[in-house]
Short mmCIF file of C-alpha atoms and ligand atoms in Angstrom, two decimals:
data_model
loop_
_atom_site.label_atom_id
_atom_site.label_comp_id
_atom_site.label_asym_id
_atom_site.label_seq_id
_atom_site.Cartn_x
_atom_site.Cartn_y
_atom_site.Cartn_z
CA UNK A 23 0.00 0.00 0.00
CA UNK A 24 1.10 3.53 -0.69
CA UNK A 25 0.54 6.63 1.37
CA UNK A 26 0.31 10.12 -0.15
CA UNK A 27 0.74 13.21 1.97
CA UNK A 28 -0.55 16.41 0.35
CA UNK A 29 0.79 19.70 1.70
CA UNK A 30 -0.04 23.16 0.28
CA UNK A 31 2.51 25.92 0.77
CA UNK A 32 2.15 29.62 0.11
CA UNK A 33 5.12 31.81 0.98
CA UNK A 34 6.41 29.42 3.63
CA UNK A 35 10.15 29.46 2.86
CA UNK A 36 11.16 29.33 6.53
CA UNK A 37 8.56 26.70 7.33
CA UNK A 38 9.13 24.21 4.50
CA UNK A 39 12.39 22.59 5.73
CA UNK A 40 10.98 22.26 9.25
CA UNK A 41 7.75 20.70 8.02
CA UNK A 42 9.56 18.18 5.80
CA UNK A 43 12.00 17.32 8.60
CA UNK A 44 9.12 16.49 10.91
CA UNK A 45 7.04 14.61 8.35
CA UNK A 46 9.61 12.35 6.71
CA UNK A 47 10.61 10.32 9.82
CA UNK A 48 6.92 9.86 10.65
CA UNK A 49 6.19 8.61 7.12
CA UNK A 50 9.21 6.27 7.30
CA UNK A 51 7.93 5.04 10.65
CA UNK A 52 4.64 3.87 9.13
CA UNK A 53 6.53 1.14 7.26
CA UNK A 54 4.59 1.74 4.06
CA UNK A 55 5.84 3.30 0.87
CA UNK A 56 5.02 6.98 0.73
CA UNK A 57 5.10 10.14 -1.36
CA UNK A 58 4.80 13.77 -0.43
CA UNK A 59 2.84 15.95 -2.84
CA UNK A 60 3.88 19.51 -2.10
CA UNK A 61 1.96 22.23 -3.89
CA UNK A 62 3.57 25.63 -4.09
CA UNK A 63 0.58 27.91 -4.48
CA UNK A 64 2.38 30.57 -6.52
CA UNK A 65 4.72 31.66 -3.73
CA UNK A 66 6.74 34.79 -4.33
CA UNK A 67 9.44 34.06 -1.73
CA UNK A 68 12.02 31.27 -1.77
CA UNK A 69 9.47 28.48 -1.20
CA UNK A 70 9.86 26.95 -4.64
CA UNK A 71 13.64 26.92 -4.21
CA UNK A 72 13.23 25.05 -0.93
CA UNK A 73 10.86 22.54 -2.49
CA UNK A 74 13.02 21.79 -5.53
CA UNK A 75 16.04 21.27 -3.27
CA UNK A 76 14.06 18.77 -1.20
CA UNK A 77 12.76 17.07 -4.35
CA UNK A 78 16.27 16.73 -5.76
CA UNK A 79 17.34 14.91 -2.60
CA UNK A 80 14.44 12.48 -2.51
CA UNK A 81 12.39 11.23 -5.47
CA UNK A 82 9.43 10.56 -3.26
CA UNK A 83 9.01 14.27 -2.68
CA UNK A 84 7.01 15.47 -5.66
CA UNK A 85 6.73 19.21 -5.95
CA UNK A 86 4.46 21.36 -8.10
CA UNK A 87 4.42 25.08 -8.67
CA UNK A 88 1.30 27.04 -9.60
CA UNK A 89 1.61 29.77 -12.20
CA UNK A 90 0.16 32.20 -9.64
CA UNK A 91 -1.58 32.13 -6.27
CA UNK A 92 -4.79 30.18 -6.82
CA UNK A 93 -5.71 29.71 -3.16
CA UNK A 94 -5.63 26.78 -0.78
CA UNK A 95 -8.77 25.17 -2.24
CA UNK A 96 -7.12 24.95 -5.67
CA UNK A 97 -3.96 23.56 -4.06
CA UNK A 98 -6.04 20.85 -2.40
CA UNK A 99 -7.66 20.02 -5.76
CA UNK A 100 -4.26 19.73 -7.42
CA UNK A 101 -2.95 17.55 -4.60
CA UNK A 102 -5.91 15.20 -4.90
CA UNK A 103 -5.45 14.99 -8.68
CA UNK A 104 -1.74 14.22 -8.39
CA UNK A 105 -1.67 11.86 -5.41
CA UNK A 106 -1.27 8.23 -6.38
CA UNK A 107 -1.61 6.60 -2.96
CA UNK A 108 -4.17 4.15 -1.63
CA UNK A 109 -4.58 6.39 1.41
CA UNK A 110 -4.28 10.13 0.93
CA UNK A 111 -3.68 12.56 3.80
CA UNK A 112 -4.16 16.31 3.56
CA UNK A 113 -2.29 18.53 5.95
CA UNK A 114 -1.46 22.24 6.38
CA UNK A 115 2.13 23.15 5.69
CA UNK A 116 2.63 25.14 8.88
CA UNK A 117 2.53 22.13 11.27
CA UNK A 118 -0.71 23.42 12.83
CA UNK A 119 -2.06 20.00 11.86
CA UNK A 120 0.33 17.84 13.91
CA UNK A 121 1.85 15.13 11.67
CA UNK A 122 2.22 12.95 14.76
CA UNK A 123 -1.42 11.93 14.22
CA UNK A 124 -0.60 10.25 10.91
CA UNK A 125 -0.09 6.72 12.41
CA UNK A 126 -3.42 7.04 14.25
CA UNK A 127 -5.18 8.10 11.04
CA UNK A 128 -3.68 5.13 9.20
CA UNK A 129 -4.78 2.77 11.96
CA UNK A 130 -8.37 3.98 11.56
CA UNK A 131 -8.08 3.60 7.79
CA UNK A 132 -6.83 0.02 8.31
CA UNK A 133 -9.98 -0.63 10.34
CA UNK A 134 -11.95 0.06 7.17
CA UNK A 135 -12.83 3.75 7.50
CA UNK A 136 -12.64 5.60 4.20
CA UNK A 137 -12.68 9.15 5.53
CA UNK A 138 -10.80 10.01 8.72
CA UNK A 139 -11.40 13.61 9.74
CA UNK A 140 -9.44 15.70 12.16
CA UNK A 141 -11.63 17.71 14.51
CA UNK A 142 -10.16 20.65 16.35
CA UNK A 143 -10.26 19.92 20.06
CA UNK A 144 -9.45 23.51 20.87
CA UNK A 145 -9.34 26.24 18.28
CA UNK A 146 -5.71 26.96 19.19
CA UNK A 147 -4.80 30.43 20.29
CA UNK A 148 -7.27 32.66 18.53
CA UNK A 149 -8.60 36.13 19.05
CA UNK A 150 -12.14 36.57 20.34
CA UNK A 151 -12.91 38.24 17.02
CA UNK A 152 -11.97 35.21 14.91
CA UNK A 153 -13.79 32.89 17.34
CA UNK A 154 -16.89 35.04 16.90
CA UNK A 155 -16.50 34.95 13.11
CA UNK A 156 -16.16 31.18 13.13
CA UNK A 157 -19.21 30.88 15.37
CA UNK A 158 -21.38 33.01 13.09
CA UNK A 159 -20.11 31.27 9.97
CA UNK A 160 -20.61 27.69 11.18
CA UNK A 161 -23.98 28.51 12.71
CA UNK A 162 -25.40 30.02 9.52
CA UNK A 163 -23.75 27.36 7.37
CA UNK A 164 -25.40 24.60 9.38
CA UNK A 165 -28.80 26.23 9.16
CA UNK A 166 -28.53 26.87 5.43
CA UNK A 167 -26.90 23.70 4.19
CA UNK A 168 -27.68 21.16 6.89
CA UNK A 169 -23.97 20.29 7.30
CA UNK A 170 -22.37 20.83 10.67
CA UNK A 171 -18.79 21.93 10.16
CA UNK A 172 -18.14 23.10 13.73
CA UNK A 173 -14.55 22.17 14.64
CA UNK A 174 -14.04 20.58 11.21
CA UNK A 175 -10.66 21.00 9.59
CA UNK A 176 -8.92 20.16 6.33
CA UNK A 177 -6.71 17.65 8.19
CA UNK A 178 -8.14 14.48 6.69
CA UNK A 179 -7.29 11.04 5.40
CA UNK A 180 -9.20 9.92 2.33
CA UNK A 181 -9.30 6.47 0.82
CA UNK A 182 -8.46 6.09 -2.87
CA UNK A 183 -12.14 5.48 -3.66
CA UNK A 184 -13.15 8.75 -2.02
CA UNK A 185 -10.54 10.67 -4.00
CA UNK A 186 -11.71 9.03 -7.22
CA UNK A 187 -15.26 10.10 -6.37
CA UNK A 188 -14.05 13.62 -5.55
CA UNK A 189 -12.35 13.83 -8.93
CA UNK A 190 -15.65 13.35 -10.73
CA UNK A 191 -17.00 16.61 -9.23
CA UNK A 192 -17.18 19.19 -12.00
CA UNK A 193 -17.53 22.46 -10.10
CA UNK A 194 -14.93 25.22 -10.24
CA UNK A 195 -15.68 26.62 -6.81
CA UNK A 196 -14.95 23.90 -4.32
CA UNK A 197 -15.24 24.00 -0.56
CA UNK A 198 -13.29 20.93 0.45
CA UNK A 199 -14.45 20.72 4.03
CA UNK A 200 -18.12 20.56 3.12
CA UNK A 201 -17.79 18.70 -0.17
CA UNK A 202 -15.90 15.89 1.52
CA UNK A 203 -18.91 15.54 3.85
CA UNK A 204 -21.26 15.60 0.88
CA UNK A 205 -19.35 12.67 -0.65
CA UNK A 206 -20.34 10.40 2.19
CA UNK A 207 -18.47 7.06 2.56
CA UNK A 208 -17.56 5.32 5.81
CA UNK A 209 -16.36 8.07 8.08
CA UNK A 210 -14.87 8.55 11.47
CA UNK A 211 -13.07 11.35 13.24
CA UNK A 212 -10.37 11.98 15.79
CA UNK A 213 -9.68 15.15 17.68
CA UNK A 214 -6.43 17.04 17.66
CA UNK A 215 -5.05 20.10 19.35
CA UNK A 216 -4.28 22.83 16.85
CA UNK A 217 -0.58 23.58 17.26
CA UNK A 218 0.71 27.10 17.16
CA UNK A 219 2.46 28.38 14.10
CA UNK A 220 6.22 28.33 14.63
CA UNK A 221 7.18 30.61 11.77
CA UNK A 222 5.57 32.82 9.16
CA UNK A 223 2.04 33.99 9.71
CA UNK A 224 -1.50 33.02 8.79
CA UNK A 225 -2.38 33.93 5.21
CA UNK A 226 -6.02 34.61 6.00
CA UNK A 227 -7.38 38.07 5.68
CA UNK A 228 -10.86 39.24 6.64
CA UNK A 229 -11.60 39.69 2.94
CA UNK A 230 -10.80 36.02 2.24
CA UNK A 231 -12.98 34.96 5.14
CA UNK A 232 -15.96 36.96 3.88
CA UNK A 233 -15.48 35.59 0.38
CA UNK A 234 -15.14 32.02 1.63
CA UNK A 235 -18.25 32.37 3.79
CA UNK A 236 -20.35 33.76 0.95
CA UNK A 237 -18.99 31.15 -1.47
CA UNK A 238 -19.57 28.34 0.97
CA UNK A 239 -23.10 29.34 1.84
CA UNK A 240 -24.31 30.18 -1.65
CA UNK A 241 -22.47 27.14 -3.00
CA UNK A 242 -24.23 24.80 -0.63
CA UNK A 243 -27.65 26.25 -0.27
CA UNK A 244 -30.32 27.94 -2.36
CA UNK A 245 -32.20 28.90 0.80
CA UNK A 246 -31.19 32.59 0.65
CA UNK A 247 -33.13 32.79 -2.64
CA UNK A 248 -36.23 31.43 -0.94
CA UNK A 249 -35.64 33.93 1.83
CA UNK A 250 -36.17 36.71 -0.72
CA UNK A 251 -39.66 35.43 -1.50
CA UNK A 252 -40.31 35.16 2.21
CA UNK A 253 -39.28 38.78 2.79
CA UNK A 254 -41.55 39.73 -0.12
CA UNK A 255 -44.44 37.96 1.59
CA UNK A 256 -43.84 39.76 4.90
CA UNK A 257 -43.71 43.10 3.07
CA UNK A 258 -46.95 42.25 1.31
CA UNK A 259 -48.66 41.67 4.63
CA UNK A 260 -47.39 45.04 5.90
CA UNK A 261 -48.64 46.69 2.69
CA UNK A 262 -52.02 45.11 3.18
CA UNK A 263 -52.44 46.43 6.71
CA UNK A 264 -51.13 49.90 5.86
CA UNK A 265 -53.22 49.94 2.68
CA UNK A 266 -56.42 49.46 4.65
CA UNK A 267 -55.37 52.12 7.13
CA UNK A 268 -54.59 54.55 4.31
CA UNK A 269 -57.94 53.96 2.62
CA UNK A 270 -59.80 54.39 5.90
CA UNK A 271 -57.97 57.65 6.53
CA UNK A 272 -58.78 58.83 3.03
CA UNK A 273 -62.48 58.23 3.38
CA UNK A 274 -62.51 59.89 6.80
CA UNK A 275 -60.82 62.95 5.27
CA UNK A 276 -57.60 62.62 7.34
CA UNK A 277 -55.31 61.76 4.46
CA UNK A 278 -52.59 64.44 4.73
CA UNK A 279 -50.58 63.03 7.66
CA UNK A 280 -48.45 59.88 7.38
CA UNK A 281 -45.35 61.36 5.79
CA UNK A 282 -43.11 59.42 8.19
CA UNK A 283 -44.77 56.19 7.14
CA UNK A 284 -44.06 56.98 3.50
CA UNK A 285 -40.37 57.60 4.15
CA UNK A 286 -40.02 54.47 6.28
CA UNK A 287 -41.72 52.40 3.62
CA UNK A 288 -39.47 53.81 0.91
CA UNK A 289 -36.39 52.93 2.94
CA UNK A 290 -37.65 49.44 3.70
CA UNK A 291 -38.62 48.67 0.13
CA UNK A 292 -35.48 50.24 -1.31
CA UNK A 293 -33.10 48.37 0.95
CA UNK A 294 -34.82 45.01 0.73
CA UNK A 295 -34.94 45.29 -3.08
CA UNK A 296 -31.23 46.03 -3.25
CA UNK A 297 -30.31 43.25 -0.84
CA UNK A 298 -32.40 40.81 -2.85
CA UNK A 299 -30.88 41.93 -6.13
CA UNK A 300 -27.40 41.57 -4.63
CA UNK A 301 -28.19 38.08 -3.45
CA UNK A 302 -29.47 37.07 -6.86
CA UNK A 303 -26.33 38.66 -8.29
CA UNK A 304 -24.13 36.42 -6.16
CA UNK A 305 -25.85 33.33 -7.51
CA UNK A 306 -25.59 34.63 -11.07
CA UNK A 307 -21.89 35.31 -10.63
CA UNK A 308 -21.48 31.74 -9.40
CA UNK A 309 -23.23 30.47 -12.51
CA UNK A 310 -20.98 32.76 -14.56
CA UNK A 311 -17.75 31.36 -13.12
CA UNK A 312 -18.99 27.79 -13.34
CA UNK A 313 -20.05 28.14 -16.96
CA UNK A 314 -16.67 29.48 -18.03
CA UNK A 315 -15.32 26.13 -16.82
CA UNK A 316 -11.78 27.37 -16.42
CA UNK A 317 -9.22 25.02 -14.90
CA UNK A 318 -9.07 25.19 -11.11
CA UNK A 319 -5.31 25.67 -11.21
CA UNK A 320 -2.38 25.86 -13.60
CA UNK A 321 0.81 23.99 -12.80
CA UNK A 322 3.72 25.69 -14.50
CA UNK A 323 6.62 23.75 -12.99
CA UNK A 324 7.03 20.31 -11.48
CA UNK A 325 9.75 18.01 -10.15
CA UNK A 326 9.34 14.22 -9.72
CA UNK A 327 5.90 14.40 -11.25
CA UNK A 328 3.89 11.30 -11.99
CA UNK A 329 1.16 12.31 -14.39
CA UNK A 330 -2.24 11.73 -12.81
CA UNK A 331 -4.50 9.12 -14.32
CA UNK A 332 -6.91 10.92 -16.62
CA UNK A 333 -9.90 11.49 -14.41
CA UNK A 334 -13.47 11.29 -15.54
CA UNK A 335 -13.22 15.02 -15.16
CA UNK A 336 -9.91 16.84 -15.23
CA UNK A 337 -10.07 19.76 -12.92
CA UNK A 338 -6.92 21.62 -13.81
CA UNK A 339 -4.37 21.98 -16.52
CA UNK A 340 -0.75 20.90 -16.37
CA UNK A 341 1.46 22.73 -18.80
CA UNK A 342 4.83 21.09 -18.18
CA UNK A 343 6.71 18.60 -20.31
CA UNK A 344 7.39 15.16 -18.82
N1 UDP B 167 -2.07 28.32 1.79
C1 UDP B 167 -2.09 28.13 0.41
N2 UDP B 167 -2.57 29.12 -0.40
C2 UDP B 167 -3.06 30.30 0.10
C3 UDP B 167 -3.09 30.47 1.50
C4 UDP B 167 -2.58 29.47 2.31
O1 UDP B 167 -1.65 27.08 -0.08
O2 UDP B 167 -3.48 31.14 -0.69
C5 UDP B 167 -1.52 27.26 2.66
C6 UDP B 167 -0.53 27.74 3.70
O3 UDP B 167 0.78 27.80 3.19
C7 UDP B 167 -0.67 26.69 4.80
C8 UDP B 167 -2.14 26.30 4.70
O4 UDP B 167 -2.58 26.69 3.40
O5 UDP B 167 0.13 25.57 4.55
C9 UDP B 167 -2.97 26.94 5.79
O6 UDP B 167 -2.82 28.34 5.69
P1 UDP B 167 -2.77 29.30 6.97
O7 UDP B 167 -1.88 28.73 8.02
O8 UDP B 167 -2.44 30.66 6.45
O9 UDP B 167 -4.29 29.26 7.43
P2 UDP B 167 -4.85 29.12 8.95
O10 UDP B 167 -4.04 28.06 9.62
O11 UDP B 167 -4.65 30.45 9.55
O12 UDP B 167 -6.27 28.73 8.75
MG1 MG B 168 -2.15 27.78 9.74
#
């Protein structure tokens, strides 16, 4: 059996040697044959240098460079396309997902589980602000999509069959954490303590978080669209009541007052119309990106590559010679 370890890196030049140094002895310790699939997500620092040096020293370290920064989701997609193992593990490159759990994950896989998910026991050291964000995001995501992602992470082991199923998914906008739930299969989880970053810093910005939240929710649920009709219904009921009141006033000859009501109504109608249009716009923009069907990533350089088996659906393009 072969084990693939997928690690995305974006501007992690100081972190890469440390991460590889920790992972390799653990992989050797499993006694199975292994490969590391390292994806350089268009880093602009010396990350690619570090990766090619490591790849030159060991053929089992396969490294791939994106033509630009495509984001962690795209890096995950590339890793899953390129991994050849029977068991495939995904892990962050900053050691926040402790590689020491790998033997435990493999043991669960050997028991017949096809998806082994890491759940965050504690959300590491995080500001109150990001805890609050996560709380709001997971709460609304659960209500909209029906999937509970609280404490979920991208630290997962997937069986070959799950990865093959994943590779048939045609969408451009993926949200790995939720899609891997959607896939189903025999699943189990283990909990891990999120380690602290030893070097570099988190690449997440508020903007990315907002985009990911909107993407995730609109990608997994059409409920917001139904919400628009619901708001319309509520407004209609308000109109109905106010309409009767207005008519009564008119016939009683008291029609001149009520200016405040008019302004309030204008504001309410104006804002709810714009919000609704915006929401519809988000869905249309999703259709727009999906229909263009662009590759999820472009790999411009690679060392120790093994070309992936042509999938039922190829999600990216590889523009390097063998
Ligand atoms: N990462 C990536 N592309 C990006 C941003 C991040 O491949 O555009 C990688 C990053 O190098 C790291 C992992 O994804 O290995 C997790 O990123 P980070 O630590 O910044 O996220 P956090 O742990 O704060 O959620
Ligand atoms: Mg991190």
